[in-house]
């Protein structure tokens, strides 16, 4: 039975291909009827196949998706399917029109070879071949260039020309990318023009940036608009209608619900990496000396969901900060640690008197200690920490240094995002007066609902009891539901009937522009 199945499969494939191998094949019939030229009835599939393979070999080295294109034609016995289906009805001419107008999206039409496709269409339409075999190179080249241009054009508009995860080291958002299954389906589709139409970006933001680009006179302004048009082509994860966005160049957090702003506030984000970071990193890789290690506190771009709130948080001080800052402060001032409410652990055991540690005995690159800053007013995280899953140990948090929010350039943190209105943000997350009043009590604030006053009074009595040692501890609260959060990087966008522009604080525009140049 198994042997029979193996025998029947090639038979099925052969039968499915009979339309190509019979005389004349479909392309021969189509062209013969269209041109009223019997010559095409002599279309030789074997001779054409030889030409097609040579043409594929000569062109595929410049294709972006050569394996997919080869697979499509291999599965279809190298039939010129695009010409067969879309030449007579004029849809290949429509493809050329879309390609040649691609400058409205900031592309150079030459990258799609629209003019060559048009010339090939003109040559085929002229119908001046004396022998049918003279048409084979034209048909093969027209077919392959059209397929490549069709895929590239639709992919660029639907997914962008650049994969940001390939050029940015701290880009952790999983953007959608074209796959072979989708491209094969596209090539095998029945309506080329509808697919071209559906590929056009439809978001309000994209269209506004595009309109501004087409009317801009300054090359520098056009460049910024193009870069952000590209960002809005990237297929971002679905946030839903209710989500929180942190835009790094804007230094602002915005909570959106059906495009309405629930709350907006200033934020402080991670500081820009050192100038010459890449070269300095290479030097550090060779020396291994921490003095050669360049600073990079840039906040990563990511997508997650806020899943918990910590009141009176403990700060688990990262190794990098311990080495670059805490170590030196402790050497300089023996009482720095206790005055800053920083506890020191050795092999996960608390050291009772950290002020007695002889720091001269330890090099900072081999510190055997862990450091934690306890809850309280001096804690660098302030009174609240907002947690979401991510691989960079990044979170939103309050701060005990509010002066940073008065700065124009607020790229000053170690990587986490400091938010201006943590209490209001917490209230919106819990969406429940009972839970919110519990949270307020933890940070010594009276309840909103007077019937909850007992919690507050009990807590204040505990703190005031001199016979007992009151220890401030973190308290955990859950949001009403997890809220999507996206930390992104946009330097131009549409808002209040105009385009807003922001400085390229991390130099990401420069890097993106370098990757996009070949498409201009």
XYZ file of C-alpha atoms in Angstrom:
520
model
C 0.000 0.000 0.000
C 2.859 2.392 0.877
C 4.537 1.685 -2.482
C 1.267 2.492 -4.218
C 1.081 5.878 -2.491
C 4.614 6.708 -3.635
C 3.657 5.854 -7.194
C 0.426 7.832 -7.237
C 1.939 11.129 -6.023
C 4.095 11.747 -9.150
C 1.083 10.798 -11.232
C -1.086 13.438 -9.518
C 1.620 16.067 -10.003
C 1.963 15.110 -13.645
C -1.790 15.363 -14.239
C -1.898 18.793 -12.550
C 0.851 19.981 -14.900
C -0.779 18.649 -18.053
C -2.157 22.101 -18.816
C 1.403 23.336 -19.180
C 2.803 20.471 -21.212
C -0.070 20.111 -23.662
C 0.216 21.887 -26.999
C -0.315 24.754 -27.016
C 0.091 25.600 -23.297
C -2.125 28.183 -21.671
C 0.260 31.082 -22.370
C 0.317 30.082 -26.056
C -3.475 30.023 -26.238
C -3.805 33.368 -24.440
C -1.311 35.170 -26.692
C -2.587 33.490 -29.841
C -6.173 34.591 -29.182
C -5.156 38.086 -28.045
C -2.913 38.849 -31.009
C -4.881 36.751 -33.491
C -1.514 35.203 -34.247
C -1.337 31.446 -34.791
C 2.426 31.519 -34.221
C 1.904 31.299 -30.431
C 0.137 27.961 -30.845
C 3.591 26.570 -31.543
C 4.793 27.649 -28.059
C 7.349 24.989 -27.040
C 7.359 24.530 -23.254
C 10.633 22.586 -23.253
C 12.482 25.270 -25.226
C 10.929 28.025 -23.123
C 11.875 26.222 -19.908
C 15.540 26.245 -20.917
C 15.420 30.009 -21.540
C 13.526 30.591 -18.315
C 16.117 28.737 -16.207
C 18.971 30.752 -17.741
C 17.062 33.993 -17.161
C 16.366 33.028 -13.557
C 20.076 32.330 -13.006
C 21.059 35.701 -14.440
C 18.500 37.715 -12.432
C 18.053 35.953 -9.103
C 21.334 37.217 -7.664
C 19.715 40.656 -7.423
C 16.387 39.413 -6.030
C 15.594 39.990 -2.362
C 13.608 36.759 -2.102
C 15.210 34.492 -4.723
C 14.399 31.226 -2.914
C 10.710 32.084 -2.694
C 10.507 33.100 -6.346
C 12.364 29.968 -7.443
C 10.081 27.812 -5.293
C 6.962 29.395 -6.787
C 8.016 28.753 -10.374
C 9.404 25.328 -9.574
C 6.017 24.383 -8.092
C 4.338 25.687 -11.253
C 6.703 24.099 -13.792
C 8.141 27.536 -14.708
C 4.886 28.667 -16.256
C 4.685 32.467 -16.853
C 1.649 32.748 -14.594
C 1.700 36.529 -14.131
C 1.743 37.184 -17.876
C -0.874 34.509 -18.513
C -3.287 36.001 -15.960
C -2.483 39.713 -15.894
C -1.112 40.784 -19.280
C -4.310 40.747 -21.317
C -6.443 42.461 -18.668
C -3.902 45.266 -18.230
C -2.998 44.526 -14.616
C 0.715 44.295 -15.444
C 0.417 47.834 -16.829
C -1.195 48.807 -13.525
C 1.743 47.250 -11.694
C 4.116 49.483 -13.677
C 1.998 52.526 -12.830
C 2.189 51.717 -9.107
C 5.943 51.145 -9.322
C 6.584 54.400 -11.142
C 4.547 56.351 -8.583
C 6.348 54.803 -5.637
C 8.094 58.123 -4.931
C 4.929 59.110 -3.035
C 6.133 56.613 -0.437
C 9.675 57.929 -0.564
C 11.063 55.160 -2.801
C 13.189 55.540 -5.899
C 11.108 53.877 -8.655
C 14.316 52.619 -10.281
C 14.761 50.021 -7.518
C 11.705 48.193 -8.905
C 12.913 48.304 -12.533
C 9.510 49.605 -13.617
C 10.908 51.177 -16.788
C 12.444 47.892 -17.944
C 9.190 46.061 -17.209
C 7.343 48.691 -19.229
C 9.768 48.285 -22.153
C 9.301 44.517 -22.084
C 5.533 44.952 -22.054
C 5.847 47.302 -25.030
C 8.003 44.764 -26.885
C 5.537 41.958 -26.210
C 2.593 44.150 -27.223
C 4.308 45.157 -30.479
C 3.943 41.516 -31.574
C 6.788 41.738 -34.077
C 8.403 38.394 -33.370
C 9.041 36.460 -36.559
C 9.311 33.180 -34.728
C 7.651 32.153 -31.461
C 10.996 31.284 -29.863
C 12.027 34.951 -30.189
C 9.346 35.747 -27.595
C 10.724 33.345 -24.959
C 13.481 35.630 -23.521
C 11.055 38.579 -23.412
C 8.352 36.548 -21.666
C 10.799 34.977 -19.203
C 12.424 38.279 -18.271
C 9.096 40.131 -18.056
C 7.660 37.385 -15.855
C 10.558 37.316 -13.394
C 11.093 41.072 -13.137
C 7.349 41.552 -12.585
C 7.264 38.881 -9.879
C 10.244 40.381 -8.067
C 8.914 43.950 -8.290
C 5.434 42.869 -7.206
C 6.767 41.139 -4.107
C 9.203 43.910 -3.193
C 6.663 46.706 -3.620
C 3.948 45.029 -1.558
C 6.410 43.869 1.128
C 7.947 47.324 1.503
C 4.555 48.942 1.990
C 3.143 46.280 4.302
C 6.252 45.625 6.402
C 8.762 48.394 5.695
C 12.054 48.136 3.837
C 14.152 47.631 6.983
C 13.834 45.094 9.783
C 14.579 47.280 12.851
C 15.705 44.268 14.856
C 18.598 43.838 12.426
C 20.028 47.329 12.856
C 19.204 48.384 16.432
C 20.842 46.508 19.305
C 18.123 47.336 21.846
C 15.049 46.870 19.667
C 13.065 44.057 21.289
C 9.692 44.619 19.642
C 8.771 41.626 17.492
C 7.657 43.307 14.288
C 5.870 41.278 11.649
C 7.944 40.358 8.610
C 7.027 38.884 5.207
C 7.176 35.100 5.048
C 7.449 32.688 2.134
C 3.900 31.370 2.571
C 2.439 34.865 2.257
C 4.594 35.684 -0.760
C 3.704 32.440 -2.532
C 0.031 33.191 -1.936
C 0.529 36.674 -3.354
C 2.140 35.357 -6.551
C -0.606 32.787 -6.904
C -3.408 35.311 -6.384
C -6.153 36.112 -8.867
C -6.288 39.896 -8.483
C -2.993 41.711 -8.726
C -4.427 45.226 -8.614
C -6.531 44.551 -5.521
C -3.426 43.255 -3.762
C -1.534 46.406 -4.736
C -4.356 48.547 -3.382
C -4.614 46.609 -0.133
C -0.854 46.993 0.430
C -1.150 50.783 0.637
C -0.685 51.961 4.273
C -3.996 53.199 5.638
C -3.174 54.518 9.108
C -4.004 58.152 9.855
C -0.438 58.727 11.012
C 1.120 57.375 7.828
C -1.174 59.343 5.540
C -0.530 62.566 7.456
C 3.242 62.086 7.279
C 2.972 61.189 3.586
C 0.963 64.316 2.849
C 3.523 66.447 4.694
C 6.351 64.735 2.804
C 4.776 65.500 -0.576
C 4.426 69.162 0.301
C 7.726 69.664 2.160
C 10.466 71.732 0.529
C 13.340 71.173 2.932
C 15.427 68.048 2.329
C 16.075 67.681 6.058
C 12.334 67.782 6.783
C 11.636 65.277 4.014
C 14.232 62.969 5.503
C 12.637 63.037 8.962
C 9.198 62.439 7.459
C 10.472 59.515 5.377
C 12.123 57.883 8.389
C 8.923 58.011 10.371
C 6.815 56.851 7.431
C 9.069 53.801 7.479
C 8.454 53.343 11.232
C 4.700 53.425 10.636
C 5.081 50.744 7.950
C 6.522 48.295 10.465
C 3.948 45.764 11.627
C 3.875 46.307 15.369
C 2.259 43.929 17.875
C -1.467 44.437 18.384
C -1.894 46.751 21.361
C -5.672 46.894 21.225
C -7.541 50.159 21.708
C -6.453 50.647 25.328
C -2.688 50.852 25.855
C 0.198 52.889 27.243
C 2.875 54.320 24.968
C 6.229 55.790 25.942
C 7.815 57.722 23.086
C 11.489 58.215 23.906
C 12.216 61.300 21.720
C 9.095 62.990 23.122
C 10.052 62.142 26.735
C 6.378 61.456 27.346
C 4.045 58.675 28.427
C 0.543 58.657 26.960
C -2.301 56.332 27.893
C -4.695 55.959 24.963
C -8.200 54.527 24.932
C -9.813 54.432 21.482
C -7.402 57.218 20.467
C -8.596 59.408 23.361
C -5.893 60.436 25.829
C -6.606 59.034 29.293
C -3.502 60.609 30.840
C -0.250 62.098 29.578
C 2.884 62.891 31.539
C 6.564 63.667 31.267
C 9.088 60.867 31.605
C 12.830 60.586 32.038
C 14.452 57.858 29.945
C 17.884 56.274 29.727
C 20.868 58.415 28.872
C 22.405 58.293 25.399
C 25.329 55.935 24.913
C 28.826 57.416 24.897
C 30.163 58.986 21.727
C 32.283 56.486 19.830
C 30.509 53.668 21.655
C 31.141 50.974 19.036
C 34.889 51.566 18.905
C 35.188 51.809 22.675
C 33.271 48.561 23.023
C 35.823 46.853 20.792
C 38.629 48.209 22.972
C 36.884 46.912 26.091
C 36.436 43.489 24.478
C 40.200 43.313 24.009
C 41.295 44.698 27.380
C 38.533 43.453 29.680
C 39.280 46.530 31.810
C 36.146 48.153 33.242
C 37.755 51.556 32.775
C 37.501 50.935 29.032
C 33.830 49.924 29.146
C 31.688 52.617 27.478
C 28.413 53.687 29.063
C 25.154 52.729 27.397
C 22.018 53.479 29.412
C 19.627 53.780 26.478
C 16.110 52.591 27.264
C 15.305 49.564 25.097
C 12.355 49.541 22.729
C 9.909 46.839 23.741
C 6.338 45.634 23.969
C 4.886 44.055 27.098
C 1.987 44.320 29.550
C 1.987 46.057 32.918
C 1.074 43.289 35.348
C 1.828 44.587 38.855
C 2.461 47.630 41.009
C 4.916 47.688 43.893
C 4.464 50.350 46.543
C 7.563 51.209 48.617
C 9.780 49.228 46.252
C 13.190 47.782 46.991
C 15.831 48.605 44.399
C 17.948 45.637 43.390
C 20.953 47.598 42.214
C 22.310 46.233 38.895
C 25.904 45.016 38.785
C 26.827 47.689 36.246
C 25.682 50.472 38.590
C 27.321 48.808 41.570
C 30.626 48.722 39.708
C 30.462 52.174 38.158
C 28.890 54.154 41.030
C 28.153 52.396 44.332
C 31.698 51.020 44.682
C 33.296 54.443 44.307
C 30.817 56.162 46.635
C 31.400 53.536 49.337
C 35.182 53.948 49.056
C 34.867 57.706 49.260
C 32.420 57.772 52.192
C 32.350 54.821 54.668
C 28.840 55.826 55.779
C 27.397 56.234 52.300
C 25.703 52.826 52.272
C 23.931 53.110 55.635
C 22.973 56.741 55.009
C 21.483 55.713 51.661
C 19.613 52.739 53.163
C 21.633 50.370 50.952
C 22.022 46.848 52.293
C 24.980 44.689 51.265
C 24.816 40.909 50.759
C 27.652 38.409 50.550
C 26.669 35.003 49.175
C 23.025 36.072 49.679
C 23.616 36.760 53.396
C 23.072 40.235 54.813
C 26.180 41.995 56.100
C 25.234 43.646 59.365
C 27.813 46.449 59.302
C 28.524 47.406 55.676
C 30.352 50.539 56.859
C 33.180 48.332 58.141
C 33.936 46.761 54.742
C 37.485 47.507 53.597
C 36.780 48.334 49.946
C 40.499 48.540 49.141
C 40.574 44.751 49.331
C 38.198 44.391 46.373
C 38.454 45.372 42.729
C 35.241 46.689 41.279
C 35.233 44.245 38.368
C 35.150 41.302 40.792
C 32.832 42.574 43.506
C 31.518 39.615 45.543
C 28.609 41.685 46.896
C 25.021 42.402 45.940
C 23.380 45.688 46.834
C 19.740 46.503 47.609
C 18.285 49.860 48.528
C 15.473 49.531 51.051
C 12.015 51.082 50.841
C 11.616 54.671 51.866
C 11.848 58.293 50.883
C 15.468 58.084 49.779
C 14.910 55.139 47.460
C 15.915 55.933 43.887
C 12.692 54.317 42.627
C 10.533 56.598 44.767
C 7.278 55.193 46.113
C 6.058 53.136 43.161
C 7.396 50.667 40.630
C 5.298 49.448 37.693
C 6.373 46.031 36.468
C 6.086 44.285 33.105
C 7.835 41.230 31.706
C 10.975 41.971 29.690
C 14.491 40.661 29.295
C 16.210 43.954 30.170
C 15.016 44.352 33.793
C 13.341 47.609 32.762
C 10.309 49.078 34.529
C 8.420 52.329 35.016
C 8.930 53.969 38.385
C 8.564 57.015 40.572
C 11.654 59.004 41.572
C 12.832 60.973 44.589
C 14.473 63.458 42.232
C 11.672 65.438 40.614
C 13.971 68.087 39.142
C 14.662 65.882 36.138
C 11.151 66.537 34.821
C 12.004 70.226 34.404
C 14.762 69.452 31.903
C 14.266 69.727 28.147
C 16.456 66.710 27.435
C 15.255 64.078 29.878
C 17.514 61.224 28.721
C 19.146 61.000 32.154
C 18.237 57.649 33.765
C 20.141 54.368 33.883
C 17.641 52.813 31.456
C 14.362 52.543 33.355
C 11.591 55.068 32.756
C 10.836 57.583 35.508
C 7.251 58.846 35.335
C 5.994 62.224 36.461
C 2.598 61.220 37.908
C 2.993 57.776 39.510
C 0.047 58.070 41.906
C -2.415 59.053 39.188
C -1.012 56.298 36.993
C -1.484 53.736 39.772
C -5.081 54.875 40.297
C -5.878 54.340 36.627
C -4.308 50.895 36.712
C -6.164 49.540 39.760
C -9.498 51.163 38.754
C -10.971 50.369 42.136
C -11.400 52.709 45.111
C -10.916 49.932 47.671
C -7.595 48.811 46.166
C -6.520 52.382 45.493
C -7.073 53.391 49.119
C -5.070 50.366 50.263
C -2.287 51.525 47.971
C -2.491 55.094 49.286
C -2.261 53.866 52.866
C 0.997 52.076 52.057
C 2.587 55.402 51.135
C 1.038 57.279 54.112
C -1.695 59.032 52.137
C -5.248 59.285 53.506
C -7.959 57.321 51.670
C -10.251 58.828 49.071
C -13.220 56.992 50.614
C -13.662 58.113 54.235
C -15.059 54.675 55.210
C -11.533 53.313 54.662
C -9.977 55.679 57.167
C -9.258 52.858 59.666
C -6.481 51.428 57.453
C -4.734 54.756 57.332
C -5.078 55.420 61.051
C -3.859 51.934 61.961
C -0.800 52.325 59.786
C 0.056 55.764 61.158
C -0.344 54.418 64.722
C 2.112 51.591 63.913
C 4.670 54.045 62.603
C 4.260 56.286 65.645
C 4.642 53.428 68.175
C 8.124 53.993 69.619
C 8.022 50.694 71.538
C 7.945 48.723 68.306
C 10.249 48.911 65.347
C 8.178 49.664 62.286
C 9.770 48.263 59.171
C 8.729 49.644 55.818
C 8.220 46.815 53.325
C 7.151 46.595 49.700
C 3.468 45.959 49.058
C 2.156 44.442 45.831
C -0.984 45.420 43.951
C -2.489 44.065 40.745
C -4.008 46.203 37.985
C -7.672 45.666 37.201
C -6.340 43.998 34.075
C -2.909 43.885 32.462
C -2.373 46.930 30.284
C -0.314 46.738 27.050
C 2.769 48.930 27.081
C 4.902 49.872 24.107
C 8.146 51.800 24.457
C 8.831 53.220 21.022
C 10.905 55.786 19.147
C 9.146 58.265 16.864
C 10.659 61.617 15.881
C 7.743 62.949 13.782
C 4.017 62.306 14.065
C 0.630 63.897 13.453
C -1.111 65.544 16.397
C -3.650 68.364 16.743
C -3.775 69.010 12.990
C -0.011 69.421 12.587
C 3.213 67.421 12.418
C 5.165 67.314 15.665
C 8.950 66.951 15.459
C 11.363 65.820 18.175
C 15.194 65.562 18.337
C 16.901 62.280 17.492
C 18.049 61.780 21.091
C 19.656 58.341 20.567
C 20.868 58.856 16.984
C 18.475 56.173 15.758
C 17.363 58.306 12.817
C 20.946 58.368 11.561
C 21.266 54.607 11.721
C 17.894 54.032 10.054
C 18.710 56.493 7.285
C 21.956 54.658 6.526
C 19.976 51.418 6.146
C 17.364 53.062 3.907
C 19.677 54.944 1.564
C 19.788 52.226 -1.075
C 16.011 52.520 -1.502
C 16.208 56.248 -2.249
